[in-house]
Short mmCIF file of C-alpha atoms in Angstrom, two decimals:
data_model
loop_
_atom_site.label_atom_id
_atom_site.label_comp_id
_atom_site.label_asym_id
_atom_site.label_seq_id
_atom_site.Cartn_x
_atom_site.Cartn_y
_atom_site.Cartn_z
CA MET I 990 124.76 108.98 94.78
CA GLY I 991 122.29 110.27 98.12
CA ASN I 992 119.30 109.47 95.72
CA LYS I 993 116.30 107.63 95.42
CA ILE I 994 117.10 107.25 91.56
CA ALA I 995 117.97 104.28 90.06
CA HIS I 996 121.81 104.51 89.62
CA ALA I 997 123.07 102.08 86.86
CA LEU I 998 126.57 101.03 83.87
CA ILE I 999 125.12 100.21 80.81
CA GLY I 1000 127.94 97.28 79.24
CA ASN I 1001 127.73 95.99 75.83
CA THR I 1002 126.05 98.97 73.83
CA ALA I 1003 127.51 97.83 70.57
CA LYS I 1004 125.86 94.57 70.78
CA ARG I 1005 122.75 94.97 71.97
CA GLY I 1006 121.09 98.27 69.68
CA THR I 1007 118.77 99.18 72.29
CA TRP I 1008 118.39 98.57 75.96
CA ILE I 1009 116.24 99.35 78.74
CA GLY I 1010 117.23 102.46 80.21
CA GLN I 1011 117.83 104.27 76.88
CA THR I 1012 115.00 107.20 77.26
CA ASP I 1013 115.62 107.90 80.68
CA GLY I 1014 118.51 109.87 80.36
CA LYS I 1015 122.16 110.15 80.63
CA LEU I 1016 123.24 107.12 81.58
CA PRO I 1017 126.91 105.69 81.85
CA THR I 1018 127.07 103.60 78.48
CA TYR I 1019 130.01 101.55 77.44
CA GLU I 1020 130.74 99.71 73.62
CA GLY I 1021 131.80 96.84 75.78
CA PRO I 1022 131.55 94.98 78.89
CA ILE I 1023 132.04 97.08 82.04
CA PRO I 1024 135.30 97.23 83.25
CA VAL I 1025 135.06 96.04 87.27
CA ALA I 1026 137.05 98.73 88.53
CA GLU I 1027 134.05 101.55 86.81
CA VAL I 1028 131.64 99.36 88.48
CA GLU I 1029 133.42 99.79 91.99
CA ARG I 1030 133.90 103.70 90.98
CA ARG I 1031 131.11 104.52 90.21
CA LEU I 1032 128.13 102.99 92.35
CA PHE I 1033 130.08 100.85 95.25
CA ASN I 1034 132.26 103.97 96.00
CA TRP I 1035 131.02 103.40 99.46
CA GLU I 1036 130.45 101.23 102.57
CA ALA I 1037 127.83 100.09 104.22
CA ILE I 1038 127.76 101.15 108.07
CA SER I 1039 125.77 99.22 110.52
CA VAL I 1040 125.31 101.85 113.95
CA PRO I 1041 122.15 101.56 116.59
CA THR I 1042 119.42 102.55 116.09
CA GLY I 1043 116.04 103.86 118.35
CA ASN I 1044 113.71 106.21 118.21
CA PHE I 1045 113.65 109.01 120.16
CA ILE I 1046 110.71 109.59 122.60
CA PRO I 1047 109.46 113.09 123.67
CA CYS I 1048 110.46 114.70 127.08
CA GLU I 1049 111.43 117.13 129.55
CA PRO I 1050 113.62 120.11 128.75
CA ASP I 1051 115.58 119.36 131.16
CA SER I 1052 116.02 116.34 131.32
CA ILE I 1053 119.47 114.52 131.54
CA GLY I 1054 120.47 113.67 127.74
CA SER I 1055 118.12 114.98 125.81
CA ILE I 1056 118.20 117.02 122.43
CA MET I 1057 115.93 118.68 121.24
CA ILE I 1058 114.50 118.74 116.87
CA ASP I 1059 113.19 121.43 115.77
CA GLY I 1060 111.98 123.29 119.06
CA ASN I 1061 110.80 120.18 121.02
CA TYR I 1062 112.83 117.90 123.52
CA TYR I 1063 113.49 114.14 123.22
CA MET I 1064 115.07 111.35 124.62
CA PRO I 1065 117.06 108.60 122.14
CA LYS I 1066 116.22 105.37 123.05
CA VAL I 1067 117.87 102.39 121.37
CA THR I 1068 115.77 99.37 119.84
CA THR I 1069 117.73 96.31 121.42
CA GLY I 1070 117.57 93.68 118.62
CA ARG I 1071 117.59 95.92 115.57
CA GLN I 1072 120.48 97.60 113.88
CA GLY I 1073 120.34 101.11 111.47
CA ILE I 1074 122.96 100.34 108.62
CA VAL I 1075 123.36 103.57 107.01
CA ARG I 1076 125.90 104.91 104.11
CA SER I 1077 129.55 106.78 105.28
CA ASP I 1078 129.17 108.79 102.47
CA ASP I 1079 126.30 110.86 103.19
CA PHE I 1080 125.25 108.24 106.13
CA SER I 1081 121.35 107.75 104.79
CA GLU I 1082 119.55 105.18 106.36
CA LEU I 1083 119.04 102.49 103.72
CA GLY I 1084 117.12 100.31 106.67
CA ARG I 1085 116.79 98.96 109.92
CA PRO I 1086 116.78 94.97 110.33
CA THR I 1087 117.55 92.64 112.90
CA THR I 1088 121.13 92.32 114.85
CA ALA I 1089 121.51 88.83 113.35
CA TYR I 1090 121.35 89.99 109.45
CA ALA I 1091 124.81 89.60 108.23
CA MET I 1092 125.87 92.17 105.23
CA HIS I 1093 126.55 90.84 102.36
CA ASP I 1094 128.82 93.36 101.13
CA TYR I 1095 128.23 94.84 97.02
CA LYS I 1096 131.65 94.95 95.88
CA VAL I 1097 132.28 91.20 97.25
CA TRP I 1098 128.86 89.84 97.02
CA LEU I 1099 128.29 90.55 93.36
CA ILE I 1100 131.58 90.88 91.34
CA ARG I 1101 134.29 89.39 93.30
CA LYS I 1102 132.67 86.36 94.55
CA VAL I 1103 131.98 85.62 90.77
CA SER I 1104 135.03 86.29 88.84
CA GLU I 1105 136.66 84.33 91.34
CA MET I 1106 134.60 81.51 90.15
CA LEU I 1107 134.11 82.49 85.91
CA GLY I 1108 138.07 84.11 85.47
CA SER I 1109 139.15 86.05 82.72
CA THR I 1110 136.26 85.26 80.87
CA LEU I 1111 133.52 87.39 83.10
CA SER I 1112 132.11 90.07 81.78
CA ILE I 1113 129.59 92.70 83.01
CA LEU I 1114 126.92 93.89 80.77
CA SER I 1115 125.25 95.70 83.43
CA ALA I 1116 125.23 97.17 86.98
CA LEU I 1117 123.15 99.24 89.54
CA THR I 1118 121.39 100.38 92.45
CA LEU I 1119 118.26 101.29 93.24
CA LYS I 1120 116.84 102.32 95.77
CA ASN I 1121 119.00 104.70 97.41
CA GLY I 1122 121.48 101.95 97.36
CA ALA I 1123 119.91 99.38 99.67
CA GLN I 1124 119.71 97.46 96.34
CA ALA I 1125 122.35 96.57 94.41
CA ALA I 1126 122.32 93.84 90.79
CA VAL I 1127 124.42 93.11 88.19
CA GLU I 1128 124.35 91.03 85.09
CA ILE I 1129 127.10 88.89 84.98
CA GLY I 1130 127.83 87.26 80.78
CA LEU I 1131 130.23 85.72 79.05
CA ASP I 1132 131.65 86.62 76.42
CA ASP I 1133 129.93 86.85 73.85
CA THR I 1134 126.21 86.22 72.72
CA MET I 1135 124.51 82.50 70.87
CA HIS I 1136 122.79 82.60 68.18
CA ASP I 1137 119.10 81.15 66.59
CA ASP I 1138 119.16 79.59 63.44
CA THR I 1139 115.33 79.29 63.65
CA THR I 1140 114.27 82.89 64.79
CA GLY I 1141 117.37 84.72 64.06
CA LEU I 1142 117.04 85.62 67.66
CA ASP I 1143 121.15 86.63 69.23
CA PHE I 1144 120.45 86.53 73.16
CA TRP I 1145 122.75 86.44 75.53
CA PRO I 1146 122.53 84.45 78.86
CA PHE I 1147 123.57 86.04 82.12
CA LEU I 1148 123.72 85.80 85.76
CA LEU I 1149 121.63 88.52 87.73
CA ALA I 1150 123.67 88.49 91.21
CA LYS I 1151 121.70 90.24 93.57
CA THR I 1152 121.69 91.12 97.18
CA SER I 1153 120.19 93.39 99.42
CA LEU I 1154 120.88 96.02 102.50
CA ASP I 1155 117.35 95.71 104.42
CA GLY I 1156 116.47 93.45 104.47
CA SER I 1157 114.26 92.87 101.22
CA ILE I 1158 116.49 90.53 98.98
CA THR I 1159 118.08 87.64 99.52
CA THR I 1160 121.53 87.07 98.21
CA THR I 1161 120.64 85.31 94.82
CA TYR I 1162 122.20 84.28 91.45
CA GLU I 1163 120.34 83.42 88.99
CA ALA I 1164 119.93 82.32 85.10
CA PHE I 1165 118.11 84.49 82.88
CA ASN I 1166 118.73 85.48 79.29
CA ARG I 1167 119.04 88.90 77.08
CA VAL I 1168 117.11 88.76 73.80
CA LEU I 1169 119.08 91.50 72.39
CA ARG I 1170 116.79 93.07 69.10
CA CYS I 1171 114.26 94.12 72.31
CA ASP I 1172 116.34 93.98 75.38
CA ASN I 1173 114.23 91.87 76.85
CA MET I 1174 114.98 89.37 79.46
CA PHE I 1175 113.69 85.95 80.69
CA GLY I 1176 113.93 84.66 83.54
CA GLY I 1177 112.54 81.73 85.25
CA ILE I 1178 111.98 79.15 81.85
CA SER I 1179 111.43 77.07 84.11
CA ARG I 1180 109.16 77.32 87.34
CA ASP I 1181 111.29 76.27 89.66
CA ALA I 1182 114.78 77.87 88.48
CA LYS I 1183 115.85 76.30 91.97
CA ASN I 1184 115.00 73.21 91.25
CA ALA I 1185 116.38 72.81 87.76
CA GLY I 1186 120.38 74.37 89.03
CA ARG I 1187 119.49 77.74 87.76
CA GLN I 1188 119.81 79.18 91.11
CA PHE I 1189 121.74 79.86 94.31
CA LYS I 1190 121.16 82.14 97.11
CA VAL I 1191 122.62 82.50 100.86
CA LYS I 1192 120.92 84.10 103.29
CA HIS I 1193 122.11 87.68 105.82
CA THR I 1194 123.24 84.35 108.28
CA ALA I 1195 126.59 84.70 110.39
CA ARG I 1196 127.36 82.18 108.83
CA SER I 1197 127.77 82.96 105.05
CA LEU I 1198 130.36 85.15 105.57
CA GLU I 1199 132.18 82.48 106.39
CA THR I 1200 133.46 80.02 102.99
CA SER I 1201 132.20 77.20 102.87
CA HIS I 1202 128.89 78.90 100.40
CA VAL I 1203 132.84 77.97 97.58
CA ALA I 1204 131.13 74.83 96.31
CA GLY I 1205 127.80 76.10 96.16
CA PHE I 1206 129.60 79.33 94.30
CA ARG I 1207 131.27 76.90 92.31
CA GLU I 1208 128.26 74.89 91.46
CA ALA I 1209 125.80 78.04 90.74
CA MET I 1210 128.51 78.95 87.86
CA VAL I 1211 127.04 75.90 86.11
CA ILE I 1212 123.79 77.94 85.20
CA LEU I 1213 124.45 80.54 82.76
CA ASP I 1214 125.57 77.09 80.42
CA GLN I 1215 123.04 74.72 81.61
CA SER I 1216 120.47 78.48 80.86
CA ALA I 1217 122.13 79.40 77.29
CA HIS I 1218 120.53 75.89 76.30
CA ASP I 1219 117.90 75.71 78.04
CA MET I 1220 116.89 79.21 76.78
CA GLN I 1221 117.88 78.02 72.78
CA ASP I 1222 115.68 74.79 73.31
CA TRP I 1223 111.93 76.36 74.40
CA ILE I 1224 113.08 79.35 71.56
CA GLN I 1225 112.62 76.71 68.95
CA THR I 1226 110.03 74.28 70.32
CA MET I 1227 107.51 77.49 71.35
CA SER I 1228 108.11 78.97 67.77
CA GLY I 1229 106.95 75.80 65.93
CA ILE I 1230 103.82 75.92 67.95
CA GLN I 1231 101.43 77.44 65.61
CA VAL I 1232 98.72 79.45 67.78
CA PRO I 1233 95.84 80.77 65.50
CA ARG I 1234 94.42 84.10 65.49
CA LYS I 1235 91.06 83.27 68.03
CA ASN I 1236 93.69 81.14 70.06
CA TRP I 1237 95.15 84.22 70.89
CA LEU I 1238 92.50 86.40 72.01
CA GLN I 1239 91.61 84.15 74.09
CA VAL I 1240 94.85 84.30 75.30
CA LEU I 1241 94.65 87.79 76.07
CA ASP I 1242 91.19 88.00 77.59
CA ILE I 1243 93.25 85.91 80.80
CA ILE I 1244 97.00 87.65 80.64
CA GLU I 1245 95.00 90.88 80.36
CA PRO I 1246 90.63 90.31 80.36
CA PRO I 1247 88.43 93.02 79.28
CA ALA I 1248 86.94 95.66 81.88
CA PRO I 1249 84.22 93.58 84.18
CA ALA I 1250 80.47 94.98 82.87
CA GLY I 1251 79.93 98.05 85.14
CA SER I 1252 83.29 99.36 85.13
CA THR I 1253 82.99 102.82 85.17
CA ALA I 1254 83.61 104.29 81.54
CA VAL I 1255 87.34 105.98 82.40
CA LYS I 1256 87.93 101.68 83.27
CA VAL I 1257 86.65 100.29 79.90
CA THR I 1258 89.11 103.10 78.40
CA LYS I 1259 92.08 102.37 80.09
CA THR I 1260 91.51 98.49 79.65
CA ASN I 1261 90.73 99.12 76.14
CA ASN I 1262 94.36 100.33 75.03
CA ARG I 1263 95.99 97.98 77.00
CA ARG I 1264 94.39 95.66 75.23
CA GLU I 1265 94.90 96.90 72.19
CA LEU I 1266 98.65 97.81 72.93
CA LEU I 1267 99.45 94.00 73.91
CA ASP I 1268 98.04 93.23 70.05
CA SER I 1269 100.26 95.24 68.42
CA ILE I 1270 102.88 94.54 69.49
CA TYR I 1271 101.86 91.05 69.25
CA LEU I 1272 101.48 91.63 65.35
CA GLY I 1273 104.57 93.84 64.90
CA GLN I 1274 103.06 96.80 64.61
CA GLY I 1275 103.86 100.30 66.36
CA GLU I 1276 107.15 100.76 66.80
CA LEU I 1277 106.72 98.63 70.26
CA GLY I 1278 105.41 95.57 67.95
CA GLU I 1279 109.68 96.20 65.70
CA LEU I 1280 110.74 95.61 68.45
CA ASN I 1281 109.01 92.78 69.54
CA GLY I 1282 109.39 91.03 66.53
CA PRO I 1283 107.39 88.89 63.63
CA PHE I 1284 106.66 86.18 65.76
CA ALA I 1285 102.68 86.08 65.84
CA GLY I 1286 101.59 83.29 65.55
CA THR I 1287 103.49 81.29 67.37
CA ALA I 1288 103.69 80.30 71.04
CA PHE I 1289 107.28 82.07 71.03
CA GLY I 1290 105.18 85.38 69.82
CA VAL I 1291 102.64 84.60 72.72
CA VAL I 1292 105.35 84.99 75.00
CA GLN I 1293 107.40 88.12 73.18
CA ALA I 1294 104.44 90.00 73.07
CA SER I 1295 103.62 89.70 76.68
CA ASN I 1296 107.14 89.61 77.41
CA THR I 1297 107.76 92.82 75.25
CA TYR I 1298 104.57 94.42 76.79
CA GLN I 1299 105.91 94.64 80.10
CA HIS I 1300 109.11 95.63 80.01
CA HIS I 1301 108.24 98.54 77.57
CA GLY I 1302 104.88 99.57 76.57
CA VAL I 1303 103.20 99.02 80.89
CA GLY I 1304 102.94 103.09 82.23
CA VAL I 1305 105.18 104.10 84.90
CA ARG I 1306 104.84 106.69 87.22
CA GLY I 1307 106.86 108.05 90.14
CA THR I 1308 110.60 106.41 88.84
CA SER I 1309 112.00 105.51 85.37
CA ARG I 1310 111.60 102.45 83.23
CA LEU I 1311 115.02 100.73 84.06
CA GLU I 1312 114.34 100.70 87.90
CA ARG I 1313 110.89 99.53 87.47
CA VAL I 1314 111.92 96.39 85.03
CA TYR I 1315 114.82 95.56 87.87
CA ASP I 1316 112.31 95.77 90.28
CA ARG I 1317 110.29 93.62 89.14
CA ALA I 1318 113.31 91.40 87.79
CA ILE I 1319 114.46 91.33 90.68
CA ARG I 1320 111.12 90.88 93.16
CA GLY I 1321 110.97 87.36 90.16
CA ASP I 1322 107.53 89.52 88.50
CA LEU I 1323 108.80 88.78 85.36
CA ALA I 1324 109.74 85.43 84.76
CA ALA I 1325 106.13 85.57 86.56
CA SER I 1326 104.37 87.00 83.93
CA ASP I 1327 106.27 85.10 81.48
CA GLN I 1328 104.94 81.79 83.38
CA ILE I 1329 101.14 83.21 82.93
CA ALA I 1330 101.48 83.93 79.26
CA VAL I 1331 102.48 79.84 79.19
CA GLU I 1332 99.91 78.44 81.37
CA ALA I 1333 97.63 80.77 79.45
CA LEU I 1334 98.70 78.71 76.24
CA ALA I 1335 98.45 75.45 77.88
CA LYS I 1336 94.79 76.28 78.61
CA VAL I 1337 93.87 77.33 75.65
CA LEU I 1338 95.44 75.43 73.61
CA ASP I 1339 94.99 71.82 75.69
CA MET I 1340 98.83 71.58 75.88
CA PRO I 1341 99.66 71.00 79.44
CA GLU I 1342 103.09 70.05 79.19
CA LEU I 1343 104.14 73.47 78.01
CA ALA I 1344 103.43 74.98 81.32
CA MET I 1345 106.77 75.61 83.15
CA ALA I 1346 107.08 72.13 85.09
#
């Protein structure tokens, strides 16, 4: 497992139909929920180890304690206040946080703590590690999907449990919804999910290892139910707002502006290609348009088109699409993109109440 690609398990494929990463190669898939034991065996089958860290300083060959690397002599010097975190299976380095940084074991913080709260209702939809194991996330949902009669959409409310071993991510439990026809993730239907009670964070401190967070975990679990109702209300509201063609083109100018005057021919071409792809997705044309659905002419269609483009349309280089999508979900970029689309709608339609509050 010690390489730099994402390692993922994809669950509930019988209900999802399509899924992010389906074209990235052979990933382990499961028709139903992923068993906890499978996640621990296939993804979290190693431990994170804290070790002293530092640098090798050039020195004379006869220096006591020196070592030779590539024909040169160095003296190890430990960096005070820092720790190295390495994998137990291949000892590859994951990060160098401060010594005050408390590691959150993936098996404990992404599975067991949530499992204790949800009990038998736990269903693992997907699980993955990123950046050679420096980051990890698990999608945890209830046993079944929800259906919206207004749009005909089926969606799956889930909790994205995410953390890191390199200091890049605070351990977070955040509400998302997955639209099954396209496998799009919608997060942050509210601008401030934390204040709305749909996000719970635990910092990597020594105190986080105590049991005092149990009450917080229990409170955080209600976000699954609340998120489902929020998503359904939001879909119905947005699908009922008409967006004439001219207004969609104004929104398009905001979320994917035309190339500035004086741009090179290459830049103009690339920009126009992105705009044309977004427009075709919105209109329900082509393969991605089919994924997006027949929602052109509505506010929901605008946000859905932007979301589909971010998941399936943006070019990917040097990584897999699955890794790119989850990296952006973990960093909050997908939710921010949805927010930009809604705020563009609010401006163009002169409906400030649409903006995510």
